[in-house]
XYZ file of C-alpha atoms in Angstrom:
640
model
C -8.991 40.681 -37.117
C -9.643 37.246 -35.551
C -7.326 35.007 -33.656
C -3.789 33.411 -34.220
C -3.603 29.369 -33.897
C -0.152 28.084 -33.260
C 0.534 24.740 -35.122
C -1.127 23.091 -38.247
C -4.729 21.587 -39.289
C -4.872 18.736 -41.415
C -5.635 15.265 -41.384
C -3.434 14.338 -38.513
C -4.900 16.819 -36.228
C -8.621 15.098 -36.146
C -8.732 13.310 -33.007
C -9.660 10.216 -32.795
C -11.438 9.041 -29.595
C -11.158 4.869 -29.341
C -13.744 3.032 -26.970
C -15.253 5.143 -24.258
C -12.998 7.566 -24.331
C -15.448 9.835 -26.265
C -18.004 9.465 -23.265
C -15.725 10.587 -20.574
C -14.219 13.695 -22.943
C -18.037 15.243 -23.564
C -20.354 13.698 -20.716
C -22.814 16.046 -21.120
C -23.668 14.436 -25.131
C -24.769 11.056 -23.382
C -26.336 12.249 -19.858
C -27.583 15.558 -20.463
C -24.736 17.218 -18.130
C -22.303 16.686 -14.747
C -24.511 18.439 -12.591
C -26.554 16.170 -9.838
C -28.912 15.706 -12.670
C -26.633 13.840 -15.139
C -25.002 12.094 -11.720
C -28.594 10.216 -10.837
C -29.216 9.996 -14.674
C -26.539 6.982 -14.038
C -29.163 4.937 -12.190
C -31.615 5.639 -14.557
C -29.686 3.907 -16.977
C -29.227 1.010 -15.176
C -32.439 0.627 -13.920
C -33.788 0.867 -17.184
C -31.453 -2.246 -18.430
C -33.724 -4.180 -15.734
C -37.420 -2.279 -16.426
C -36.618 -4.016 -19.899
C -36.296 -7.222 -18.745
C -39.287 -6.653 -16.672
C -41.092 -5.156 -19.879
C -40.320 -8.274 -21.962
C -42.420 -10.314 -19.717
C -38.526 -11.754 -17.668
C -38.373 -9.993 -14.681
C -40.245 -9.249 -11.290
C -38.211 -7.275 -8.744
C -35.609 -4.985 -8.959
C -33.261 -3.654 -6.136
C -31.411 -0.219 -5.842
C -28.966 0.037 -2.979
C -26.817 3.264 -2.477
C -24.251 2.165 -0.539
C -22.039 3.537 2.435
C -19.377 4.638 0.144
C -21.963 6.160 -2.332
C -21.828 3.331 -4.927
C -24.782 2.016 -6.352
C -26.078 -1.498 -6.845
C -29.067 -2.283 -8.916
C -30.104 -6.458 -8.677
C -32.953 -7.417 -10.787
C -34.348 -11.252 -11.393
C -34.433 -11.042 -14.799
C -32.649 -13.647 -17.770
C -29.335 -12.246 -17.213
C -27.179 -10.465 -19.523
C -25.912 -12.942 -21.987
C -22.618 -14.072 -20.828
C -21.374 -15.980 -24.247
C -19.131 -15.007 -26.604
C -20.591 -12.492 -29.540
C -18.857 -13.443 -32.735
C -19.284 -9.821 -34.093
C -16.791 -8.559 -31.410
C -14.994 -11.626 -30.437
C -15.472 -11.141 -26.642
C -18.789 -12.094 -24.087
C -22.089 -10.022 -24.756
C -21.571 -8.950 -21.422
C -18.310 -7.226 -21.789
C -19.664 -5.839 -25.812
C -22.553 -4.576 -23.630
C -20.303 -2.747 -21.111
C -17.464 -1.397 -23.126
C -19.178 -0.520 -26.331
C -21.667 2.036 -27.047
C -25.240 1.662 -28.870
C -24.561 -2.148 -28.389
C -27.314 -4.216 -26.688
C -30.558 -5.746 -27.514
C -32.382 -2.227 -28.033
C -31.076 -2.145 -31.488
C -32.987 -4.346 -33.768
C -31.523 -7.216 -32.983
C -34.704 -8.727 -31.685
C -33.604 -8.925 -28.090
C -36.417 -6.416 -27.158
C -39.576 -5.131 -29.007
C -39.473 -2.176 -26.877
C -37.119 -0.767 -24.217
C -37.266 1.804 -21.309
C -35.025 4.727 -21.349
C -34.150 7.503 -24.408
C -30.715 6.909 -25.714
C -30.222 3.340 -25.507
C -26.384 3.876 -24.418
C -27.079 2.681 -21.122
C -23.941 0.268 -19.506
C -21.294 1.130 -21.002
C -21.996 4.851 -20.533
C -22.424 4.515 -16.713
C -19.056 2.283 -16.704
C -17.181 5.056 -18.866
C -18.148 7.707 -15.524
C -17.349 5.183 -13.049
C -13.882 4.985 -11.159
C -14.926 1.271 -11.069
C -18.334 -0.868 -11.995
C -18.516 -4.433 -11.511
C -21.228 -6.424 -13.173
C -22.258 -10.225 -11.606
C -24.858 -12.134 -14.007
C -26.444 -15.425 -12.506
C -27.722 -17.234 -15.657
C -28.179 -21.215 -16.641
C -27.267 -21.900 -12.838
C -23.841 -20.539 -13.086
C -22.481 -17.430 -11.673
C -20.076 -15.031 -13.898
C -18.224 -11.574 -13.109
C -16.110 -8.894 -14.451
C -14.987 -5.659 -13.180
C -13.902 -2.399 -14.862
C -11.938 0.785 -14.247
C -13.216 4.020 -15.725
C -14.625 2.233 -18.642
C -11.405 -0.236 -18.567
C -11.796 -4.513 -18.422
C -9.765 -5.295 -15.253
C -10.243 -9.300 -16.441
C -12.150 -11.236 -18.716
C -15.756 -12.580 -17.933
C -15.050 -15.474 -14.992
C -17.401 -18.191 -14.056
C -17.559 -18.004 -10.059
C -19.736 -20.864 -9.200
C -22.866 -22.219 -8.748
C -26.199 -20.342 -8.719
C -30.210 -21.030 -7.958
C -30.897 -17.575 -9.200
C -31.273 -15.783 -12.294
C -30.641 -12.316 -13.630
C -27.935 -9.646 -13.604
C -26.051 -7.189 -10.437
C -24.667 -3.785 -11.356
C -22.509 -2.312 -9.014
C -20.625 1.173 -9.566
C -19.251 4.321 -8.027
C -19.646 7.287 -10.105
C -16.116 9.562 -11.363
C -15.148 12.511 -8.907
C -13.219 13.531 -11.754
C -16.293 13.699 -14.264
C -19.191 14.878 -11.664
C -19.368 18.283 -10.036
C -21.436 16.143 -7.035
C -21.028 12.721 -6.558
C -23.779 12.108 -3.288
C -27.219 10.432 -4.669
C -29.970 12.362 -2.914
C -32.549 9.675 -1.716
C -35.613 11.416 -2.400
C -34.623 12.030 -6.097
C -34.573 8.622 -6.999
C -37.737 7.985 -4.765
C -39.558 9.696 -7.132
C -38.290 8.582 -10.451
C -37.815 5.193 -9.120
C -41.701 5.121 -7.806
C -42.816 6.706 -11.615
C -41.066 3.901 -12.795
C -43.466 1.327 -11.273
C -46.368 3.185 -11.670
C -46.092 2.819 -15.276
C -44.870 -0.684 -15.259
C -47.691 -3.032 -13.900
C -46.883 -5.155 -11.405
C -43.323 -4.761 -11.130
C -41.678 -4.672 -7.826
C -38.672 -1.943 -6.690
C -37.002 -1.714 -3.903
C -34.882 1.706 -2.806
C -32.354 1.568 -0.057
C -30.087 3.922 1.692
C -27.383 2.112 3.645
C -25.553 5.606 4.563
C -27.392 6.117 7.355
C -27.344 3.787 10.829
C -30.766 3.072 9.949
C -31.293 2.095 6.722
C -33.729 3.854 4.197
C -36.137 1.800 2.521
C -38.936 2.472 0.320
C -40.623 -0.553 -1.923
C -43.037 0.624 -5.190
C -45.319 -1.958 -6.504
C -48.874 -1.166 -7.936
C -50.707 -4.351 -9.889
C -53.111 -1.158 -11.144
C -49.987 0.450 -12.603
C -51.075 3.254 -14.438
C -54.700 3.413 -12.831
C -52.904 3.864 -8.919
C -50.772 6.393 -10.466
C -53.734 8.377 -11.493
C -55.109 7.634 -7.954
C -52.256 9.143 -6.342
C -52.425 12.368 -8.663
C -55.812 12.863 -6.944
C -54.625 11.909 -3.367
C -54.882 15.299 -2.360
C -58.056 16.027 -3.936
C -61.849 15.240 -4.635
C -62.572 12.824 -7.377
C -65.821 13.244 -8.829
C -66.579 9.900 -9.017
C -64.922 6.533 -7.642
C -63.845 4.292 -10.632
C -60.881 5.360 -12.570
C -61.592 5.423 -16.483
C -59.112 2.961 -18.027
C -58.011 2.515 -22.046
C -55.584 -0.114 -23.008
C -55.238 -1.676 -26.228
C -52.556 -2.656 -28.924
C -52.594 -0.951 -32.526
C -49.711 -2.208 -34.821
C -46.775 -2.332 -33.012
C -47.782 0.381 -30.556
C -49.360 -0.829 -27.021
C -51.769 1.937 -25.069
C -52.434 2.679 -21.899
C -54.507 5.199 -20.630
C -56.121 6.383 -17.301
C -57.811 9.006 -16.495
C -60.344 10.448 -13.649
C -62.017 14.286 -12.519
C -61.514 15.654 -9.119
C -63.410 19.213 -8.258
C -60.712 21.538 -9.267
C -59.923 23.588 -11.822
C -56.498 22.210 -13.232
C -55.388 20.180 -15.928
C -53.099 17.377 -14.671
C -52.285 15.185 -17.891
C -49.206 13.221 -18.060
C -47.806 11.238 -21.152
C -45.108 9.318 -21.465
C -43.203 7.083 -24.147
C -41.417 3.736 -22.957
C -41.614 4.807 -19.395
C -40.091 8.646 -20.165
C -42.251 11.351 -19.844
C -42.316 13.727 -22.263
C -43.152 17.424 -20.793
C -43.773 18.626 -24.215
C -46.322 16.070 -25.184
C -46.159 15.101 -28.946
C -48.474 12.808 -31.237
C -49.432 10.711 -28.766
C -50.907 13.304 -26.449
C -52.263 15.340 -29.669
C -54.220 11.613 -30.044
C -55.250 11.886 -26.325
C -56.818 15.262 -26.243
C -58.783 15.015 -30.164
C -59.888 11.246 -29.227
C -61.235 12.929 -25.490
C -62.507 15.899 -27.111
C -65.080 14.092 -29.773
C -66.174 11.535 -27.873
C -67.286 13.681 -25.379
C -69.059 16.020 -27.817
C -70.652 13.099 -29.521
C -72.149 11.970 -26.534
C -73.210 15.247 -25.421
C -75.179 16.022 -28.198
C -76.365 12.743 -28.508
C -77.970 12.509 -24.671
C -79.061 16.377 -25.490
C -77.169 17.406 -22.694
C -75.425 20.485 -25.046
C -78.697 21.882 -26.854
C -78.812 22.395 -30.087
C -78.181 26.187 -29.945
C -75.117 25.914 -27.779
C -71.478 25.590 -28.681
C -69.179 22.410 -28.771
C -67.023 22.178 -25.496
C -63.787 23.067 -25.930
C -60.893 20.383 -25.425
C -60.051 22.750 -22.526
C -63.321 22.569 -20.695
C -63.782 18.246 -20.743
C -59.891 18.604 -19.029
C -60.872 20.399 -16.354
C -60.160 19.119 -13.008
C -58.664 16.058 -15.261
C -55.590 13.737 -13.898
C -54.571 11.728 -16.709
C -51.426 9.156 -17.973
C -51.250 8.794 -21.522
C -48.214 5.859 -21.593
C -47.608 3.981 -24.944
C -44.741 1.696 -25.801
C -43.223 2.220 -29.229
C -40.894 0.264 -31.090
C -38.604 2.714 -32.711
C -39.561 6.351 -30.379
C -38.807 9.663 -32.590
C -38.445 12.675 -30.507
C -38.283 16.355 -31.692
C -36.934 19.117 -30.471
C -33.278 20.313 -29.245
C -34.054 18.477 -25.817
C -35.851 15.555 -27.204
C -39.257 15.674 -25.402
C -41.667 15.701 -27.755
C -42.837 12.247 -29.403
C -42.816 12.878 -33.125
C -43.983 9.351 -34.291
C -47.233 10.312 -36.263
C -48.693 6.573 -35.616
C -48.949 7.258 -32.501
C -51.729 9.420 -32.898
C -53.787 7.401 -34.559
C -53.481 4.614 -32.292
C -54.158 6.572 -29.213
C -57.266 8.241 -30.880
C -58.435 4.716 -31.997
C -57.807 3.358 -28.415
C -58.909 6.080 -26.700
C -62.179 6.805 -28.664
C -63.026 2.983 -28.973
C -63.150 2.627 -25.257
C -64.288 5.965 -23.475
C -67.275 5.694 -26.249
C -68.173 2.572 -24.242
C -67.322 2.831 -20.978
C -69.593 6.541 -21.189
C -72.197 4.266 -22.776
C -72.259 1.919 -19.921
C -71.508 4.591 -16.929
C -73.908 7.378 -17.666
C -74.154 8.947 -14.358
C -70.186 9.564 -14.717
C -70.906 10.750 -18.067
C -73.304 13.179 -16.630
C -71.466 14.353 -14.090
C -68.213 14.745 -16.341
C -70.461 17.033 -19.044
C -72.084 18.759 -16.202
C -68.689 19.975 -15.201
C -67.272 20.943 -18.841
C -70.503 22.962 -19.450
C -70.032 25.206 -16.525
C -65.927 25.339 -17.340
C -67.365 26.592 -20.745
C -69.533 28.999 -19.120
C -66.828 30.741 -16.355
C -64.083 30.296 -19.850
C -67.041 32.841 -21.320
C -66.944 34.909 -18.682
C -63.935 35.348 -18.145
C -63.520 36.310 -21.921
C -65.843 39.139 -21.638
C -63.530 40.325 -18.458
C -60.772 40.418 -20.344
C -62.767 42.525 -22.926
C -63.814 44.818 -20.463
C -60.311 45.196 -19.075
C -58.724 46.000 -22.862
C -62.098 48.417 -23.443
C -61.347 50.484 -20.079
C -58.113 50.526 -20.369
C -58.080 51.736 -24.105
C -60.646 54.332 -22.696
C -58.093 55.107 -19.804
C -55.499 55.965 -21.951
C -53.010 53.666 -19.542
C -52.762 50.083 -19.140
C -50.219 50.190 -15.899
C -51.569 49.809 -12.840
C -52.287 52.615 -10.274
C -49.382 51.398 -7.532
C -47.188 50.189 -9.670
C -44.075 52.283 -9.107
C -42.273 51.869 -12.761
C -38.735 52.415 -13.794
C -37.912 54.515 -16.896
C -35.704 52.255 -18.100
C -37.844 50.710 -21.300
C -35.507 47.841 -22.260
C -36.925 44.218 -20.300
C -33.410 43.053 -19.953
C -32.733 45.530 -17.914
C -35.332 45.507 -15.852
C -37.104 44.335 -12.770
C -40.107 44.198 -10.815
C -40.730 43.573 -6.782
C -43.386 42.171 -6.130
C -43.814 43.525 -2.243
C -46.153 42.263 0.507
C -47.887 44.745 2.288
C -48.186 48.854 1.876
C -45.280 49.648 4.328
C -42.482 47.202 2.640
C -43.824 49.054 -0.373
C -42.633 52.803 0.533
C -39.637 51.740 1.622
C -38.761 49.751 -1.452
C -40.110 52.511 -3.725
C -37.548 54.838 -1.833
C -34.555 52.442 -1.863
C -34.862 51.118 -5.220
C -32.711 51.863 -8.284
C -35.295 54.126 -10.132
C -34.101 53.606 -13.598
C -33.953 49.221 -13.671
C -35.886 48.376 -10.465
C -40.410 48.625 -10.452
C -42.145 48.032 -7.024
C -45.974 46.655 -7.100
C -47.028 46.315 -3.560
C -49.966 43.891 -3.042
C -52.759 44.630 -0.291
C -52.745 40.904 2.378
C -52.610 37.691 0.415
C -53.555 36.489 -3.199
C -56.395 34.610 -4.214
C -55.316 31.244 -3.721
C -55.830 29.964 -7.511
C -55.839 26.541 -6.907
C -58.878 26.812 -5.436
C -60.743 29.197 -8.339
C -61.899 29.478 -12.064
C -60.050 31.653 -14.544
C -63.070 33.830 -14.451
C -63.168 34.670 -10.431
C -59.501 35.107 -10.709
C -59.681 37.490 -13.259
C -61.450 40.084 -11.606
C -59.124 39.883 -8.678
C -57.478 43.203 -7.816
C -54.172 42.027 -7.071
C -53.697 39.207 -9.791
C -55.020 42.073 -12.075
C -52.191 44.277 -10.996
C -49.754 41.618 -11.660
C -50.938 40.509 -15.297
C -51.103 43.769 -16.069
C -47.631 44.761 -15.029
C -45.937 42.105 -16.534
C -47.520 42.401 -19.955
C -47.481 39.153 -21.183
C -51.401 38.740 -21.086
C -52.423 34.693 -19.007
C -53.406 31.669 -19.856
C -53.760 30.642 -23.323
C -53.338 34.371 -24.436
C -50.054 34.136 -22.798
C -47.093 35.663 -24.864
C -43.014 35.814 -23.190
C -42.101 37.936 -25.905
C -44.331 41.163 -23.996
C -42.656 40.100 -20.699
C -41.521 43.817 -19.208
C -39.226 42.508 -16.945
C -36.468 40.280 -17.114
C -36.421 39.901 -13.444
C -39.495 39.199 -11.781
C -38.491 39.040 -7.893
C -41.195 37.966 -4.825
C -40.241 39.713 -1.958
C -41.885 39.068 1.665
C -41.830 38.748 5.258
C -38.910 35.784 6.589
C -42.211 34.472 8.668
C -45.082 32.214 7.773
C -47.527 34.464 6.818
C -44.470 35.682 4.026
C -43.784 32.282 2.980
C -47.704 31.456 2.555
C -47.870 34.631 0.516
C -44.661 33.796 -1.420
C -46.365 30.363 -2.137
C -50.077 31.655 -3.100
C -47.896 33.792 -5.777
C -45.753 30.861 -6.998
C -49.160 28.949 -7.588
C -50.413 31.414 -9.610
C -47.613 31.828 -11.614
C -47.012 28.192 -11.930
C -50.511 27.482 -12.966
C -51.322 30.096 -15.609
C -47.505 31.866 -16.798
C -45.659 28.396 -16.234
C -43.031 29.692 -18.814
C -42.065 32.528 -16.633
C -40.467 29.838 -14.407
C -39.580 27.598 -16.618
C -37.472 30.169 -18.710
C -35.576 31.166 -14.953
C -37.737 34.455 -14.866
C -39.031 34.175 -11.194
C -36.959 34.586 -8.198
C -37.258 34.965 -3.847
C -34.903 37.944 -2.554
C -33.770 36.679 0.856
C -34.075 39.214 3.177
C -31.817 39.092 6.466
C -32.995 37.995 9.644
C -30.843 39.468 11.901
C -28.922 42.905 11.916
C -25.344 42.707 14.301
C -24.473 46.107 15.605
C -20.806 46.265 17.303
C -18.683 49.425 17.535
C -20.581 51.232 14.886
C -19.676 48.133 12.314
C -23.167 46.611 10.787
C -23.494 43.417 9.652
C -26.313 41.144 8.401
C -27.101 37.263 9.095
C -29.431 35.819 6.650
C -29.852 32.410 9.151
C -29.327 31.273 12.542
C -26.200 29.888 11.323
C -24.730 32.750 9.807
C -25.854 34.433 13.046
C -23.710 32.078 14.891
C -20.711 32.122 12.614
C -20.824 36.045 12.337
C -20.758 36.013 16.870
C -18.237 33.813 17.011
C -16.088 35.935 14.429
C -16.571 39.547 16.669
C -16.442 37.564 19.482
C -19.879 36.897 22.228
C -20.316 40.327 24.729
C -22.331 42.842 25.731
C -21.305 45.404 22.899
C -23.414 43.394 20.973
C -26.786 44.356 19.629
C -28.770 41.838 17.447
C -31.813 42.600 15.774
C -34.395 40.417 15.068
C -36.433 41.566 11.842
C -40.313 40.764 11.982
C -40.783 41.873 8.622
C -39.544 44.102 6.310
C -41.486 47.235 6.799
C -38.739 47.399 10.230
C -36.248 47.976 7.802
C -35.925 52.043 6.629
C -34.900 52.171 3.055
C -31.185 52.106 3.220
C -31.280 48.712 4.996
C -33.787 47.500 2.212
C -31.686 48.509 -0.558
C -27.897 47.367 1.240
C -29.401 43.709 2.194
C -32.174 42.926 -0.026
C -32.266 44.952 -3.846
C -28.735 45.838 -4.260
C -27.638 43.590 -7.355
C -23.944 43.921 -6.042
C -24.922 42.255 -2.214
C -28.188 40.418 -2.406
C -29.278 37.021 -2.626
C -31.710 35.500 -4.979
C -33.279 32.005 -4.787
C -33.830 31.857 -8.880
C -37.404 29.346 -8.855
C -36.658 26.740 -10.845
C -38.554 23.817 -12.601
C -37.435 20.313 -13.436
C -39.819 19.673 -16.766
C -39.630 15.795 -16.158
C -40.536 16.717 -12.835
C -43.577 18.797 -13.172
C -46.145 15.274 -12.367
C -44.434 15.548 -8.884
C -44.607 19.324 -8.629
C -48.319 19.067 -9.776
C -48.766 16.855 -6.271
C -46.982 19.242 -3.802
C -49.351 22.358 -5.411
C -51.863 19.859 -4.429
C -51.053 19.068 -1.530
C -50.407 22.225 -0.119
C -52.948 24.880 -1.740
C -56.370 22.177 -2.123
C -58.828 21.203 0.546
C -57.781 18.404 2.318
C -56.298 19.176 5.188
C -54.938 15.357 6.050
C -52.366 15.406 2.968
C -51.022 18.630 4.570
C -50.333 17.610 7.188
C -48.714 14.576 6.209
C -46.778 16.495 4.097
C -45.624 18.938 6.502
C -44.686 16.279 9.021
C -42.671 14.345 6.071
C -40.702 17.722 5.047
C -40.692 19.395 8.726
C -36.885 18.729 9.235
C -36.019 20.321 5.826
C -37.405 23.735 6.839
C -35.666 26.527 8.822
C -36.511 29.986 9.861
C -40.102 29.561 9.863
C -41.466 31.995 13.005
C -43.707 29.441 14.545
């Protein structure tokens, strides 16, 4: 048993990894990994250099170029790296910083009281993945540069000349040999790059694209920092009242800032974020948040008798509804829990958002109380519909433990018990449905056709959807119970696969389902649970030899291949209810041909996400369409 290892282990077989040479042997320890994720992670790192500067009280602007040739340059006007020599190391700062990891002023030295970013490894990281980076620093009117190879001094630090300006240009072209992609997508850093000055006031950033003939170029600057970012949560929806509620204050070493405001619906949008990182799992700070909102809002319920004495406090859940909030503190020395580190675990932070948090809201409710009202007003009926839909969910255990048989009526099960093993198709439409139930796999593969479209849930209460006939049918098949009752581990299927028309009405029914799923069994995405079968568009008939073409292009590619005549005949699928059952199963539900789109979600993403559900499933009809117009030219095989 067990395997045989040619050659010795001792002492002399520990490697030993000098400089950055660690970095570029396990990439994925510094920047998370070489996908297009750890590639733009790069910038981040560079830009966060700058926000620190910026964060220190030094710097005003920063610029992000991508370049023709897909380098990056990031300019800002802050001090300047320090270009003399550091005694320690016997070379410039500048070089320590680049060349040597965890060096820099984010490590007690007292060059920063806080800094941007989560791992502090920054420069020399970003120079260890480049094929080349090349750092200029205008400081004390002089002008000094170096330039490095994959992580390698090409010369030392060299005075250039004269300079008017002030602070520091990084310039570098990521590895080919490290990254799986090397091409910055612009609308990637957009975001991050726009979060970034949302939660630092007043700072300036400039994005361009120079790979295009006409340059790209976005600028982010909002003097209300955290208060516009909360505005532009709610761009898409109906505040309940105009001013934005604003916290800031300073407890120890531990600076708060907090904005919040209500729109008319029914979803919790709160945010929180530690030195300018979000962190999608919350932590102390947001624990401090949601106690701090929670008793002050209690407290001055009971105290205007607007809960009577009889009724119940209001849950946490109830004051958040229809909240947008951004809980952002600074912190000295951040500790984060978890395998992927987000989740703040500093318990001081708590206490010095709750002190913040209560202090202020306690007065601002004093001095607003028509907001106050209106705020109460809304958490009192979210109590009320949270009641009722309770006492559904009662009813619903109670008949079906009557029933004898919680499944639902259409679901067409497979006998195969084991989740792994299974999964369910969620079908559009009766038709689709008896051809699916006759194609599928019985043993590993359930059908649940749905009658016409969802309940759009954006627009609802947990208690309206609840007694919905379709979202019934899917709760109920998948096991795992909604909401805050929600439990993964009943999940009874591992696959959980939306299947509609290739037209607009199947793509507005695919999106009313991934709403619902995204707003009340989020961890069904997040845990890669939920996926879109593609069905074909187009079936190619020549000399009794079928083939399918899932695009226009693939259309084109598969008639240029058999060649353009009249033995030809193309079929254009409507829907899939045109398809008989052995065309369903050979394109669409066959493991061994299909494709799957697996639904994915970015956690440090999700503030973004939250917009675009916004955008396309509220009321206003203006963001739509602005939307639409913005993202027309990424869409393709829409039936219009």
């Amino acid at each position: 048993m067990g395997t045989e290892v040619n050659g010795e282990y001792g002492a002399d077989q520990i490697q030993i990894l000098k400089g950055l040479e660690a970095v570029r042997k396990r990439p994925g320890m510094y920047i998370g990994s070489t996908s297009t994720r750890g590639l733009h992670h790069l910038v981040y790192e560079i830009v966060d250099n700058s926000v620190d500067e910026a964060l220190a009280g030094f710097c005003t602007e920063i610029e992000v170029v991508v370049n023709k040739d897909n380098s990056v340059c990031v300019t800002d006007n802050g001090r300047g790296i320090p270009v003399g020599i550091n005694h320690k190391a016997g070379k410039s700062a500048v070089e320590v910083v680049f060349t040597i990891l965890h060096a820099g002023g984010k490590f007690g030295g007292g060059g920063y009281k806080v800094s941007g970013g989560l791992h502090g490894v920054g420069a020399s990281v970003v120079n260890a993945l480049s094929e080349w980076l090349e750092v200029t620093v205008h400081s004390d009117g002089r002008m000094y540069n170096q330039k490095y190879e994959r992580g390698k001094v090409m010369y030392p630090l060299k005075d250039i000349g004269e300079t008017k300006k002030t602070g520091t240009q990084v310039t570098f072209l990521p590895d080919k040999e490290i990254f799986e992609e090397t091409v910055f997508d612009f609308e990637t850093l957009r975001e991050r790059l726009r979060e970034i000055a949302f939660l630092t006031k007043g700072l300036k950033i400039t994005l361009k694209d120079d790979r295009k003939e006409k340059p790209q170029i976005r600028t982010f600057h909002y003097e209300g920092g955290i208060k516009e970012y909360v505005e532009y949560l709610n761009k898409s929806q109906n505040p309940l009242y105009e001013e934005i509620i604003y916290c800031e204050g300073q407890r120890k070493d531990i600076y708060v800032e907090v904005a919040m405001q209500h729109n008319d619906s029914y979803q919790d949008s709160t945010y929180s974020f530690v030195n300018n990182i979000i962190t999608p799992e919350g932590g102390t700070h947001l624990a401090g948040f949601k106690n701090a909102l929670t008793k002050t809002f209690n407290d001055y319920a009971r105290k205007n008798k607007l809960l009577k004495d009889n009724e119940p406090n209001l849950s946490g859940e109830d004051i958040r509804e229809g909240l947008a909030a951004i809980i952002s503190i600074k912190i000295g020395e951040p500790q984060f829990e978890g395998q992927t580190k987000q989740k703040l675990g500093n318990s001081e932070a708590r206490g010095a958002v709750d002190s913040v948090v209560t202090e202020q809201l306690t007065y601002f409710l004093e001095q607003n109380p028509a907001i106050a009202k209106i705020i109460c007003d809304k958490a009192i009926l979210a109590q009320r519909a949270r009641d009722a839909a309770r006492k559904a969910r009662d009813l619903t255990r109670r008949k079906t433990a009557l029933e004898g048989s919680s499944l639902p009526g259409k679901l067409a099960d497979c006998s195969d018990k084991d989740p792994k093993n299974c999964e369910i198709y969620i079908v559009e439409g009766d038709s689709a449905g008896g051809s699916a139930k006759t194609a599928r796999n019985r043993a590993t593969q359930a059908i649940l056709p749905l009658r016409g479209k969802i309940l759009n849930v954006e627009k609802s209460r947990l208690d309206k959807i609840l007694v919905n006939n379709e979202i019934k049918a899917m709760i109920t098949a998948f096991g795992t119970g909604i909401g805050e009752e929600f439990d993964i581990e009943k999940l009874r299927y591992n696959k959980i696969v939306i299947m509609t028309d290739a037209d607009v009405d199947g793509a507005h029914i695919a999106t009313l389902m991934l709403t619902f799923l995204y707003r009340f069994m989020p961890e069904l995405i997040r845990q890669g649970h939920v996926y879109l079968a593609q069905p074909p568009l187009y079936k190619i008939e020549k000399n009794k030899i079928v083939r399918y073409a899932y695009d226009d292009d693939e259309l084109k590619s598969i008639l240029e291949e058999i060649g353009r005549d009249g033995n030809n005949k193309i079929q254009r699928y409507k829907g899939l209810g045109e398809m008989d059952a052995d065309q369903l199963w050979e394109t669409t539900m066959d493991p061994e041909k299909r494709i799957l789109l697996r639904v994915n979600i970015d956690r440090s993403e999700e503030a973004e996400i939250d917009v675009v559900f916004n955008t396309l499933m509220g009321d206003k009809v203006e963001p739509r369409r602005e939307f639409i117009e913005a993202n027309a030219k990424f869409v393709r095989n829409l039936d219009i």
